[in-house]
GROMACS .gro file of C-alpha atoms in nm:
model
   64
    1UNK     CA    1  -6.026  10.421   1.472
    2UNK     CA    2  -6.171  10.723   1.654
    3UNK     CA    3  -5.823  10.866   1.720
    4UNK     CA    4  -5.737  10.822   1.351
    5UNK     CA    5  -6.049  11.009   1.244
    6UNK     CA    6  -5.984  11.283   1.499
    7UNK     CA    7  -5.622  11.323   1.381
    8UNK     CA    8  -5.734  11.337   1.018
    9UNK     CA    9  -5.987  11.609   1.101
   10UNK     CA   10  -5.724  11.819   1.277
   11UNK     CA   11  -5.475  11.775   0.993
   12UNK     CA   12  -5.726  11.854   0.720
   13UNK     CA   13  -5.773  12.205   0.864
   14UNK     CA   14  -5.421  12.287   0.746
   15UNK     CA   15  -5.463  12.081   0.425
   16UNK     CA   16  -5.258  11.796   0.569
   17UNK     CA   17  -5.333  11.425   0.563
   18UNK     CA   18  -5.268  11.108   0.757
   19UNK     CA   19  -5.183  10.774   0.599
   20UNK     CA   20  -5.143  10.457   0.803
   21UNK     CA   21  -4.844  10.256   0.682
   22UNK     CA   22  -4.911   9.957   0.906
   23UNK     CA   23  -5.205   9.851   1.118
   24UNK     CA   24  -5.340   9.539   1.280
   25UNK     CA   25  -5.636   9.344   1.140
   26UNK     CA   26  -5.891   9.508   1.373
   27UNK     CA   27  -5.785   9.861   1.283
   28UNK     CA   28  -5.774   9.763   0.916
   29UNK     CA   29  -6.139   9.660   0.942
   30UNK     CA   30  -6.239   9.983   1.119
   31UNK     CA   31  -6.030  10.254   0.952
   32UNK     CA   32  -5.927  10.314   0.593
   33UNK     CA   33  -5.548  10.342   0.546
   34UNK     CA   34  -5.570  10.651   0.329
   35UNK     CA   35  -5.877  10.837   0.452
   36UNK     CA   36  -6.093  11.059   0.233
   37UNK     CA   37  -5.932  11.124  -0.104
   38UNK     CA   38  -6.144  11.431  -0.179
   39UNK     CA   39  -6.168  11.604  -0.517
   40UNK     CA   40  -5.855  11.428  -0.648
   41UNK     CA   41  -6.040  11.094  -0.654
   42UNK     CA   42  -6.143  11.106  -1.024
   43UNK     CA   43  -5.785  11.185  -1.129
   44UNK     CA   44  -5.645  10.909  -0.909
   45UNK     CA   45  -5.898  10.660  -1.043
   46UNK     CA   46  -5.806  10.752  -1.400
   47UNK     CA   47  -5.432  10.714  -1.331
   48UNK     CA   48  -5.497  10.377  -1.169
   49UNK     CA   49  -5.691  10.270  -1.478
   50UNK     CA   50  -5.407  10.383  -1.708
   51UNK     CA   51  -5.124  10.220  -1.513
   52UNK     CA   52  -5.314   9.914  -1.385
   53UNK     CA   53  -5.589   9.837  -1.639
   54UNK     CA   54  -5.625   9.478  -1.514
   55UNK     CA   55  -5.670   9.598  -1.154
   56UNK     CA   56  -5.410   9.358  -1.016
   57UNK     CA   57  -5.208   9.604  -0.805
   58UNK     CA   58  -5.352   9.635  -0.452
   59UNK     CA   59  -5.709   9.548  -0.557
   60UNK     CA   60  -5.970   9.721  -0.342
   61UNK     CA   61  -5.710   9.901  -0.129
   62UNK     CA   62  -5.687  10.246  -0.284
   63UNK     CA   63  -5.901  10.469  -0.504
   64UNK     CA   64  -6.126  10.191  -0.627
   0.00000   0.00000   0.00000
């Protein structure tokens, strides 16, 4: 998880990001797949609400 955080910090300097597409259970517990969403979070939450009002798609995994 430390290496993931370190890589995300380095990438954020150039406005990049790091998303984990697969990870084992231990890493899943310790590190978020998407990282910090930043100022786009309210927009993403609103889009999720519009397209998934029942909250059935990937509940608790992204944005909310």
